[in-house]
Short mmCIF file of C-alpha atoms and ligand atoms in Angstrom, two decimals:
data_model
loop_
_atom_site.label_atom_id
_atom_site.label_comp_id
_atom_site.label_asym_id
_atom_site.label_seq_id
_atom_site.Cartn_x
_atom_site.Cartn_y
_atom_site.Cartn_z
CA UNK A 17 9.61 -6.24 -45.37
CA UNK A 18 7.21 -7.68 -47.95
CA UNK A 19 3.43 -8.03 -48.03
CA UNK A 20 3.64 -11.69 -46.97
CA UNK A 21 5.19 -10.83 -43.65
CA UNK A 22 2.56 -8.19 -42.96
CA UNK A 23 -0.13 -10.70 -43.84
CA UNK A 24 1.42 -13.25 -41.48
CA UNK A 25 1.68 -10.79 -38.59
CA UNK A 26 -2.05 -10.07 -38.89
CA UNK A 27 -3.21 -13.67 -39.23
CA UNK A 28 -1.02 -14.72 -36.30
CA UNK A 29 -2.34 -11.96 -34.03
CA UNK A 30 -5.95 -12.58 -35.02
CA UNK A 31 -5.75 -16.36 -34.60
CA UNK A 32 -3.94 -16.03 -31.27
CA UNK A 33 -6.75 -13.80 -30.06
CA UNK A 34 -4.56 -10.80 -29.26
CA UNK A 35 -6.17 -8.75 -32.06
CA UNK A 36 -9.87 -9.14 -31.44
CA UNK A 37 -12.91 -9.11 -33.82
CA UNK A 38 -14.14 -5.52 -34.21
CA UNK A 39 -10.77 -3.92 -33.30
CA UNK A 40 -9.61 -1.14 -35.57
CA UNK A 41 -6.36 -1.59 -37.51
CA UNK A 42 -4.09 1.24 -38.75
CA UNK A 43 -4.81 2.77 -42.15
CA UNK A 44 -2.64 1.74 -45.11
CA UNK A 45 -0.83 5.07 -45.12
CA UNK A 46 -0.11 5.10 -41.38
CA UNK A 47 1.09 1.50 -41.27
CA UNK A 48 3.29 1.98 -44.34
CA UNK A 49 4.93 4.96 -42.66
CA UNK A 50 5.30 3.10 -39.40
CA UNK A 51 6.94 0.06 -40.99
CA UNK A 52 8.96 2.11 -43.48
CA UNK A 53 7.54 0.29 -46.53
CA UNK A 54 5.73 1.42 -49.67
CA UNK A 55 1.95 1.94 -49.44
CA UNK A 56 1.57 -0.67 -52.19
CA UNK A 57 3.09 -3.35 -49.95
CA UNK A 58 0.59 -2.79 -47.14
CA UNK A 59 -2.23 -2.47 -49.65
CA UNK A 60 -1.37 -5.90 -51.08
CA UNK A 61 -1.42 -7.49 -47.61
CA UNK A 62 -4.71 -5.81 -46.66
CA UNK A 63 -6.31 -6.90 -49.95
CA UNK A 64 -5.57 -10.54 -49.18
CA UNK A 65 -6.67 -10.21 -45.54
CA UNK A 66 -9.95 -8.62 -46.66
CA UNK A 67 -10.36 -11.23 -49.39
CA UNK A 68 -9.92 -14.06 -46.89
CA UNK A 69 -12.30 -12.47 -44.43
CA UNK A 70 -9.87 -11.53 -41.70
CA UNK A 71 -10.37 -7.79 -42.14
CA UNK A 72 -13.34 -5.70 -43.25
CA UNK A 73 -12.97 -2.34 -44.94
CA UNK A 74 -15.56 0.26 -43.90
CA UNK A 75 -14.48 3.01 -46.29
CA UNK A 76 -13.85 6.33 -44.57
CA UNK A 77 -14.49 4.77 -41.15
CA UNK A 78 -11.38 2.65 -41.50
CA UNK A 79 -10.60 -1.05 -41.55
CA UNK A 80 -11.40 -3.42 -38.72
CA UNK A 81 -10.92 -7.06 -37.81
CA UNK A 82 -14.00 -8.92 -39.12
CA UNK A 83 -16.49 -8.69 -36.22
CA UNK A 84 -18.13 -11.92 -37.34
CA UNK A 85 -14.95 -13.94 -37.06
CA UNK A 86 -15.20 -16.75 -34.55
CA UNK A 87 -11.81 -17.45 -33.07
CA UNK A 88 -11.64 -20.79 -31.34
CA UNK A 89 -10.09 -20.34 -27.89
CA UNK A 90 -6.53 -21.63 -27.96
CA UNK A 91 -5.58 -23.97 -25.12
CA UNK A 92 -4.15 -21.59 -22.53
CA UNK A 93 -0.60 -20.77 -23.36
CA UNK A 94 -0.37 -18.00 -20.83
CA UNK A 95 2.97 -18.08 -19.05
CA UNK A 96 2.66 -19.61 -15.60
CA UNK A 97 3.30 -17.24 -12.72
CA UNK A 98 5.25 -19.23 -10.16
CA UNK A 99 6.31 -17.52 -6.93
CA UNK A 100 9.07 -19.36 -5.11
CA UNK A 101 8.59 -17.37 -1.91
CA UNK A 102 5.54 -19.10 -0.46
CA UNK A 103 5.05 -16.69 2.43
CA UNK A 104 5.08 -13.79 -0.02
CA UNK A 105 2.50 -15.54 -2.15
CA UNK A 106 0.23 -16.00 0.88
CA UNK A 107 0.51 -12.33 1.77
CA UNK A 108 -0.23 -11.19 -1.75
CA UNK A 109 -3.21 -13.52 -2.04
CA UNK A 110 -4.62 -12.20 1.21
CA UNK A 111 -4.03 -8.62 0.14
CA UNK A 112 -5.66 -9.09 -3.25
CA UNK A 113 -8.48 -11.55 -2.55
CA UNK A 114 -11.92 -10.13 -2.07
CA UNK A 115 -13.64 -10.90 1.20
CA UNK A 116 -14.44 -9.69 4.69
CA UNK A 117 -12.06 -8.01 7.16
CA UNK A 118 -9.43 -7.03 4.61
CA UNK A 119 -6.53 -5.20 6.12
CA UNK A 120 -5.63 -1.58 5.57
CA UNK A 121 -8.17 -0.80 2.84
CA UNK A 122 -10.06 2.48 3.34
CA UNK A 123 -13.82 2.25 3.48
CA UNK A 124 -14.67 1.93 -0.20
CA UNK A 125 -18.40 2.53 0.25
CA UNK A 126 -17.93 5.97 1.78
CA UNK A 127 -15.35 7.52 -0.51
CA UNK A 128 -16.50 10.90 -1.92
CA UNK A 129 -16.39 9.76 -5.55
CA UNK A 130 -18.44 12.65 -6.91
CA UNK A 131 -16.18 15.23 -5.35
CA UNK A 132 -13.11 13.36 -6.57
CA UNK A 133 -14.52 13.24 -10.08
CA UNK A 134 -15.26 16.94 -10.01
CA UNK A 135 -11.75 17.78 -8.88
CA UNK A 136 -10.28 15.40 -11.45
CA UNK A 137 -12.09 17.27 -14.21
CA UNK A 138 -10.89 20.57 -12.81
CA UNK A 139 -7.29 19.32 -12.63
CA UNK A 140 -7.38 17.97 -16.18
CA UNK A 141 -8.80 21.20 -17.56
CA UNK A 142 -6.07 23.17 -15.79
CA UNK A 143 -3.24 21.13 -17.36
CA UNK A 144 -0.93 23.34 -19.38
CA UNK A 145 1.27 22.16 -22.28
CA UNK A 146 4.46 22.77 -20.27
CA UNK A 147 3.14 20.36 -17.65
CA UNK A 148 3.49 17.51 -20.12
CA UNK A 149 7.21 17.43 -19.44
CA UNK A 150 8.79 15.39 -16.61
CA UNK A 151 7.25 16.44 -13.31
CA UNK A 152 9.67 17.64 -10.60
CA UNK A 153 11.45 14.72 -8.94
CA UNK A 154 10.54 15.74 -5.40
CA UNK A 155 6.90 16.30 -6.29
CA UNK A 156 4.43 18.92 -7.48
CA UNK A 157 5.32 22.04 -5.44
CA UNK A 158 1.72 22.98 -4.50
CA UNK A 159 1.16 19.42 -3.24
CA UNK A 160 4.37 19.54 -1.20
CA UNK A 161 3.09 22.77 0.33
CA UNK A 162 -0.38 21.35 1.03
CA UNK A 163 1.14 18.26 2.70
CA UNK A 164 3.45 20.38 4.86
CA UNK A 165 0.47 22.52 5.94
CA UNK A 166 -1.55 19.44 6.78
CA UNK A 167 1.25 17.75 8.74
CA UNK A 168 2.03 20.90 10.72
CA UNK A 169 -1.56 21.36 11.77
CA UNK A 170 -2.74 17.78 12.15
CA UNK A 171 0.33 15.80 13.14
CA UNK A 172 2.14 18.58 15.03
CA UNK A 173 5.17 18.74 12.75
CA UNK A 174 7.09 21.87 12.00
CA UNK A 175 8.21 21.27 8.44
CA UNK A 176 8.54 23.28 5.27
CA UNK A 177 7.27 22.36 1.79
CA UNK A 178 10.91 21.98 0.69
CA UNK A 179 11.30 19.05 3.09
CA UNK A 180 8.56 17.01 1.44
CA UNK A 181 9.55 14.38 -1.12
CA UNK A 182 6.60 12.73 -2.88
CA UNK A 183 7.04 8.99 -3.41
CA UNK A 184 4.88 6.14 -4.67
CA UNK A 185 4.44 4.22 -1.41
CA UNK A 186 6.12 2.78 1.65
CA UNK A 187 8.57 0.65 -0.31
CA UNK A 188 9.72 3.51 -2.48
CA UNK A 189 10.07 5.77 0.58
CA UNK A 190 12.15 3.28 2.57
CA UNK A 191 14.30 2.33 -0.41
CA UNK A 192 14.94 6.00 -1.21
CA UNK A 193 15.93 6.79 2.38
CA UNK A 194 18.30 3.85 2.64
CA UNK A 195 19.78 4.49 -0.79
CA UNK A 196 20.40 8.08 0.21
CA UNK A 197 21.86 7.53 3.65
CA UNK A 198 23.12 4.04 4.25
CA UNK A 199 26.44 2.55 3.41
CA UNK A 200 27.09 -1.15 2.93
CA UNK A 201 27.20 -2.50 6.46
CA UNK A 202 25.13 0.01 8.40
CA UNK A 203 23.04 -1.73 11.01
CA UNK A 204 19.32 -1.39 10.44
CA UNK A 205 16.70 -2.24 13.07
CA UNK A 206 13.16 -3.33 12.39
CA UNK A 207 10.37 -4.06 14.83
CA UNK A 208 9.43 -7.61 15.81
CA UNK A 209 6.65 -8.20 14.95
CA UNK A 210 6.67 -5.82 12.03
CA UNK A 211 4.88 -4.90 8.81
CA UNK A 212 5.28 -7.90 6.49
CA UNK A 213 6.13 -5.92 3.35
CA UNK A 214 8.68 -3.98 5.39
CA UNK A 215 10.31 -7.24 6.48
CA UNK A 216 10.41 -8.58 2.95
CA UNK A 217 11.88 -5.37 1.57
CA UNK A 218 14.51 -4.99 4.28
CA UNK A 219 15.59 -8.62 4.10
CA UNK A 220 16.26 -8.06 0.44
CA UNK A 221 18.04 -4.70 0.52
CA UNK A 222 19.74 -4.50 3.94
CA UNK A 223 22.78 -6.66 4.74
CA UNK A 224 22.94 -5.93 8.43
CA UNK A 225 19.34 -6.27 9.62
CA UNK A 226 18.32 -6.92 13.23
CA UNK A 227 15.08 -6.96 15.18
CA UNK A 228 13.92 -5.38 18.41
CA UNK A 229 10.85 -6.71 20.24
CA UNK A 230 7.66 -4.72 20.65
CA UNK A 231 5.56 -4.91 23.82
CA UNK A 232 2.61 -3.03 25.28
CA UNK A 233 4.61 0.23 25.27
CA UNK A 234 5.81 -0.13 21.70
CA UNK A 235 9.38 -0.72 20.58
CA UNK A 236 11.52 -1.95 23.49
CA UNK A 237 14.09 0.84 23.50
CA UNK A 238 16.01 -0.66 26.46
CA UNK A 239 16.58 -3.75 24.35
CA UNK A 240 17.70 -1.57 21.46
CA UNK A 241 20.23 0.29 23.60
CA UNK A 242 21.50 -2.92 25.16
CA UNK A 243 21.93 -4.95 21.99
CA UNK A 244 22.10 -2.51 19.12
CA UNK A 245 23.51 0.72 20.45
CA UNK A 246 25.56 0.97 17.25
CA UNK A 247 22.57 0.88 14.87
CA UNK A 248 22.36 3.52 12.15
CA UNK A 249 18.63 3.18 11.37
CA UNK A 250 15.54 2.21 13.31
CA UNK A 251 12.33 1.78 11.34
CA UNK A 252 9.31 2.01 13.59
CA UNK A 253 5.59 2.81 13.68
CA UNK A 254 5.28 4.81 16.93
CA UNK A 255 1.72 6.18 16.74
CA UNK A 256 0.06 2.87 15.99
CA UNK A 257 2.35 -0.10 15.75
CA UNK A 258 1.91 -2.42 12.81
CA UNK A 259 0.50 -4.97 13.62
CA UNK A 260 0.13 -4.81 17.44
CA UNK A 261 -1.67 -1.43 17.33
CA UNK A 262 0.12 -0.14 20.45
CA UNK A 263 1.59 3.36 20.76
CA UNK A 264 5.19 4.08 21.74
CA UNK A 265 5.13 5.43 25.29
CA UNK A 266 6.44 8.89 26.09
CA UNK A 267 9.48 7.75 28.14
CA UNK A 268 10.50 5.44 25.32
CA UNK A 269 10.05 8.19 22.76
CA UNK A 270 12.40 10.41 24.75
CA UNK A 271 14.89 7.60 25.21
CA UNK A 272 14.84 6.77 21.49
CA UNK A 273 15.30 10.39 20.40
CA UNK A 274 18.09 10.93 22.91
CA UNK A 275 19.93 7.86 21.66
CA UNK A 276 19.52 8.98 18.03
CA UNK A 277 20.99 12.40 18.83
CA UNK A 278 23.91 10.95 20.79
CA UNK A 279 24.85 8.30 18.23
CA UNK A 280 23.81 10.24 15.11
CA UNK A 281 21.41 7.47 14.18
CA UNK A 282 18.27 7.96 12.08
CA UNK A 283 14.79 7.01 13.20
CA UNK A 284 12.46 6.33 10.30
CA UNK A 285 8.92 6.92 11.50
CA UNK A 286 6.22 5.05 9.56
CA UNK A 287 3.06 7.03 10.36
CA UNK A 288 0.91 4.95 8.01
CA UNK A 289 -2.43 5.39 9.76
CA UNK A 290 -1.73 7.97 12.46
CA UNK A 291 -4.64 10.07 11.14
CA UNK A 292 -7.11 7.65 12.67
CA UNK A 293 -7.60 8.13 16.37
CA UNK A 294 -10.91 7.72 18.09
CA UNK A 295 -10.57 8.98 21.61
CA UNK A 296 -9.74 12.57 22.46
CA UNK A 297 -6.14 11.52 23.07
CA UNK A 298 -4.45 12.12 19.73
CA UNK A 299 -1.18 10.25 19.61
CA UNK A 300 1.42 12.69 18.36
CA UNK A 301 3.84 11.88 15.62
CA UNK A 302 7.32 11.14 16.94
CA UNK A 303 8.59 13.72 14.47
CA UNK A 304 6.64 16.40 16.36
CA UNK A 305 8.85 15.71 19.41
CA UNK A 306 12.10 15.64 17.46
CA UNK A 307 13.95 18.88 18.11
CA UNK A 308 17.23 17.71 16.55
CA UNK A 309 15.99 16.55 13.14
CA UNK A 310 16.93 12.89 13.67
CA UNK A 311 13.53 11.55 12.57
CA UNK A 312 12.70 10.93 8.95
CA UNK A 313 8.93 10.87 8.68
CA UNK A 314 7.15 8.62 6.18
CA UNK A 315 3.44 9.12 5.44
CA UNK A 316 0.96 7.84 2.86
CA UNK A 317 -2.42 8.61 1.32
CA UNK A 318 -3.11 4.90 0.86
CA UNK A 319 -5.10 4.74 4.09
CA UNK A 320 -6.73 8.14 4.04
CA UNK A 321 -7.69 8.29 0.36
CA UNK A 322 -6.98 5.18 -1.73
CA UNK A 323 -4.08 2.78 -2.24
CA UNK A 324 -4.42 2.78 -6.03
CA UNK A 325 -3.42 6.45 -6.22
CA UNK A 326 0.09 5.51 -5.03
CA UNK A 327 0.97 8.81 -3.40
CA UNK A 328 3.06 8.90 -0.25
CA UNK A 329 5.75 11.21 1.10
CA UNK A 330 8.89 11.58 3.13
CA UNK A 331 9.67 14.53 5.39
CA UNK A 332 13.41 14.95 4.92
CA UNK A 333 15.67 16.43 7.59
CA UNK A 334 16.59 19.92 6.37
CA UNK A 335 20.30 19.21 6.07
CA UNK A 336 19.65 16.24 3.78
CA UNK A 337 17.39 17.79 1.13
CA UNK A 338 20.23 18.05 -1.38
CA UNK A 339 21.33 14.45 -0.84
CA UNK A 340 17.77 13.19 -1.31
CA UNK A 341 17.39 15.23 -4.48
CA UNK A 342 20.59 13.74 -5.89
CA UNK A 343 19.59 10.17 -5.08
CA UNK A 344 16.05 10.76 -6.30
CA UNK A 345 17.28 12.04 -9.65
CA UNK A 346 19.30 8.84 -10.06
CA UNK A 347 17.06 6.07 -8.74
CA UNK A 348 13.51 7.43 -8.84
CA UNK A 349 11.18 8.40 -11.61
CA UNK A 350 9.04 11.38 -10.69
CA UNK A 351 5.42 10.64 -9.85
CA UNK A 352 2.64 11.22 -12.41
CA UNK A 353 1.50 14.83 -12.25
CA UNK A 354 -2.26 14.45 -12.66
CA UNK A 355 -2.99 12.51 -9.44
CA UNK A 356 -0.79 14.98 -7.58
CA UNK A 357 -2.83 17.88 -8.97
CA UNK A 358 -6.13 16.26 -8.04
CA UNK A 359 -4.83 15.55 -4.56
CA UNK A 360 -3.61 19.12 -4.19
CA UNK A 361 -7.14 20.37 -4.83
CA UNK A 362 -8.59 17.80 -2.41
CA UNK A 363 -6.27 19.01 0.32
CA UNK A 364 -6.21 22.72 -0.33
CA UNK A 365 -9.98 23.09 -0.77
CA UNK A 366 -10.56 21.51 2.66
CA UNK A 367 -12.13 18.22 1.53
CA UNK A 368 -9.40 16.11 3.08
CA UNK A 369 -10.06 17.34 6.62
CA UNK A 370 -13.79 16.75 6.17
CA UNK A 371 -13.20 13.29 4.78
CA UNK A 372 -10.91 12.35 7.67
CA UNK A 373 -13.43 13.57 10.21
CA UNK A 374 -16.15 11.47 8.62
CA UNK A 375 -13.91 8.40 8.38
CA UNK A 376 -12.85 8.67 12.02
CA UNK A 377 -16.47 8.53 13.15
CA UNK A 378 -17.25 5.70 10.76
CA UNK A 379 -14.21 3.60 11.64
CA UNK A 380 -14.83 3.98 15.32
CA UNK A 381 -18.33 2.54 14.83
CA UNK A 382 -17.11 -0.25 12.60
CA UNK A 383 -14.38 -1.15 15.02
CA UNK A 384 -16.91 -1.57 17.81
CA UNK A 385 -19.17 -3.61 15.53
CA UNK A 386 -16.38 -6.09 14.88
CA UNK A 387 -15.34 -6.38 18.52
CA UNK A 388 -18.93 -6.94 19.46
CA UNK A 389 -19.55 -9.47 16.66
CA UNK A 390 -16.45 -11.43 17.72
CA UNK A 391 -17.72 -11.64 21.28
CA UNK A 392 -21.18 -12.68 20.09
CA UNK A 393 -19.97 -15.46 17.80
CA UNK A 394 -16.84 -16.55 19.68
CA UNK A 395 -17.36 -15.66 23.34
CA UNK A 396 -14.27 -16.33 25.42
CA UNK A 397 -12.09 -17.44 22.52
CA UNK A 398 -10.02 -14.30 22.19
CA UNK A 399 -8.33 -11.87 24.54
CA UNK A 400 -8.54 -8.21 23.59
CA UNK A 401 -6.04 -5.56 24.52
CA UNK A 402 -8.12 -2.57 23.59
CA UNK A 403 -5.91 -0.12 21.76
CA UNK A 404 -6.95 3.09 20.11
CA UNK A 405 -6.86 4.24 16.52
CA UNK A 406 -5.79 2.77 13.23
CA UNK A 407 -7.65 0.57 10.80
CA UNK A 408 -7.27 -2.89 12.28
CA UNK A 409 -7.53 -4.78 15.55
CA UNK A 410 -5.53 -7.66 16.96
CA UNK A 411 -7.25 -10.39 18.91
CA UNK A 412 -5.12 -12.89 20.83
CA UNK A 413 -5.87 -16.59 21.14
CA UNK A 414 -6.61 -17.27 24.82
CA UNK A 415 -5.36 -20.81 24.41
CA UNK A 416 -3.03 -22.51 22.03
CA UNK A 417 -0.81 -21.41 19.20
CA UNK A 418 -2.86 -22.39 16.16
CA UNK A 419 -3.31 -18.98 14.66
CA UNK A 420 -1.87 -19.97 11.27
CA UNK A 421 -4.32 -22.87 10.94
CA UNK A 422 -7.17 -20.72 12.23
CA UNK A 423 -6.42 -17.95 9.74
CA UNK A 424 -6.20 -20.48 6.91
CA UNK A 425 -9.57 -21.86 7.93
CA UNK A 426 -11.15 -18.44 8.10
CA UNK A 427 -9.59 -17.47 4.76
CA UNK A 428 -11.32 -20.48 3.21
CA UNK A 429 -14.60 -18.85 4.27
CA UNK A 430 -13.57 -15.56 2.68
CA UNK A 431 -12.58 -13.97 5.97
CA UNK A 432 -9.28 -12.35 5.00
CA UNK A 433 -7.60 -12.23 8.40
CA UNK A 434 -3.86 -12.63 9.02
CA UNK A 435 -2.24 -14.87 11.63
CA UNK A 436 -0.32 -12.68 14.07
CA UNK A 437 2.55 -15.13 14.63
CA UNK A 438 3.55 -14.94 10.97
CA UNK A 439 4.46 -11.25 11.41
CA UNK A 440 7.26 -12.21 13.81
CA UNK A 441 10.82 -12.75 12.64
CA UNK A 442 12.21 -14.18 15.84
CA UNK A 443 11.23 -17.07 18.10
CA UNK A 444 9.33 -15.19 20.77
CA UNK A 445 5.85 -14.92 19.25
CA UNK A 446 2.30 -14.16 20.22
CA UNK A 447 -0.67 -15.85 18.61
CA UNK A 448 -3.85 -14.29 17.34
CA UNK A 449 -5.54 -12.72 14.34
CA UNK A 450 -5.05 -9.35 12.69
CA UNK A 451 -8.42 -8.13 11.48
CA UNK A 452 -9.37 -5.16 9.32
CA UNK A 453 -12.74 -3.57 10.07
CA UNK A 454 -12.99 -0.58 7.78
CA UNK A 455 -15.28 -2.17 5.20
CA UNK A 456 -17.71 -3.89 7.56
CA UNK A 457 -21.04 -2.14 7.19
CA UNK A 458 -23.06 -3.52 10.09
CA UNK A 459 -22.71 -5.73 13.13
CA UNK A 460 -25.15 -8.20 11.51
CA UNK A 461 -22.88 -8.44 8.50
CA UNK A 462 -19.88 -9.12 10.75
CA UNK A 463 -21.80 -11.72 12.77
CA UNK A 464 -22.99 -13.48 9.63
CA UNK A 465 -19.48 -13.54 8.17
CA UNK A 466 -17.86 -14.79 11.38
CA UNK A 467 -20.53 -17.44 11.87
CA UNK A 468 -19.65 -19.08 8.56
CA UNK A 469 -16.52 -20.50 10.13
CA UNK A 470 -18.00 -21.31 13.55
CA UNK A 471 -18.34 -25.10 13.40
CA UNK A 472 -14.96 -25.67 11.79
CA UNK A 473 -13.31 -23.25 14.22
CA UNK A 474 -14.68 -25.14 17.18
CA UNK A 475 -13.54 -28.42 15.66
CA UNK A 476 -10.07 -27.05 14.88
CA UNK A 477 -9.58 -25.72 18.37
CA UNK A 478 -11.25 -28.84 19.82
CA UNK A 479 -13.93 -26.85 21.59
CA UNK A 480 -17.49 -28.10 21.79
CA UNK A 481 -19.73 -26.35 19.23
CA UNK A 482 -23.22 -25.71 20.55
C1 PLP B 6 2.66 -0.60 8.35
C2 PLP B 6 2.38 0.03 7.03
N1 PLP B 6 3.20 1.00 6.60
C3 PLP B 6 2.98 1.63 5.45
C4 PLP B 6 1.92 1.31 4.65
C5 PLP B 6 1.70 2.12 3.41
O1 PLP B 6 1.90 1.50 2.28
P1 PLP B 6 1.78 2.25 0.88
O2 PLP B 6 2.00 3.71 1.09
O3 PLP B 6 2.87 1.63 0.08
O4 PLP B 6 0.45 1.92 0.34
C6 PLP B 6 1.06 0.29 5.03
C7 PLP B 6 -0.04 -0.13 4.17
O5 PLP B 6 -0.62 -1.18 4.27
C8 PLP B 6 1.28 -0.36 6.27
O6 PLP B 6 0.46 -1.32 6.71
#
């Protein structure tokens, strides 16, 4: 490589705006070593760049891109991001757009940031050189232990640290389980309605996918036994169904576990927000009732701490630990160590329990605020089937089936609600809105937000606005 090429690389990057005025560039010696050329070659290129005013040398403080350069903005040449799957695009937009009533986001205003910062510092200072290698594939052992302790006490499980596999979220947990245990044509059952990202994932990775309806008692296990007795996997959210928010009844739990034992099927329990219950009646994890190790439990810290940390976990049946380890070593990358260490401190020093207690009280209040605001602004429009727990509510349209249009309308006013009917895969649907309440700070705020869409809502549903 000659000096001309180096010169061209710099001018191109600077004019394209990728290398910005004021940014530091490598020293002559370092760049020469990096490119494998003589120092003289780089020196010649830098001399011209400095001479023409692209770079400025500041002696011992290094060379930078001329801070006084004015780079005219190029007409946008950014590659266009086109998503062909329109329903996926809608979901992602709703998930990522700012606004009221967002779904499944922990209360951001009440997170103990100071404590988290303190523990982060502590975890960083405790990092040892040998911890810069690949972290263990199944997770940081002290975190696996802390999670097992928590699950045994809070969710009634009876698991050992060795059964915990740390993953980076629901999708990675489900994919890892299916990659470990399923063979080509195994029948897999998902709930209808069911978690939209679950549907999308399963449609893509499972060839033999079927749905079982959910009613007021949760997954319809009679229907499962009648139509899909031969299934190998059932993926379900028994403590707090997503999205209907109902709990799987005790008789159905027993029926489901019995079937799994008899047919050697696996029940994958998605306990995504089971920590949040507001009455005295704590809904137990299905895994806590599973004496034959047929339930594979999937949990997450996305709801209890923060989604951006990307830490979740699987509780593996004891006999399968080796299989999971093998698959994990092939298809997974281990999770970053530092967040796991911070989380370990958060759990083992008792902050997690305190945080959950505080959030339960807060969410219960916020939930009531939203119910009450809905009744104030839209009296008689929705039917409520008061369920307990979780981080969202479902309100059903008393009349009509226009939940998609209604949600679109509300979204245009920054109310990020989901239409219930779009969570169904089969024809038999219910119509309503799925509404998150965790970040609503007062009833007045909820009323003001809901009122924004009042006139248009009345017009859409052809009801007389007062
Ligand atoms: C039904 C359901 N399961 C699982 C999750 C957890 O997702 P993750 O751990 O990937 O953040 C969520 C989060 O929104 C959810 O709604």
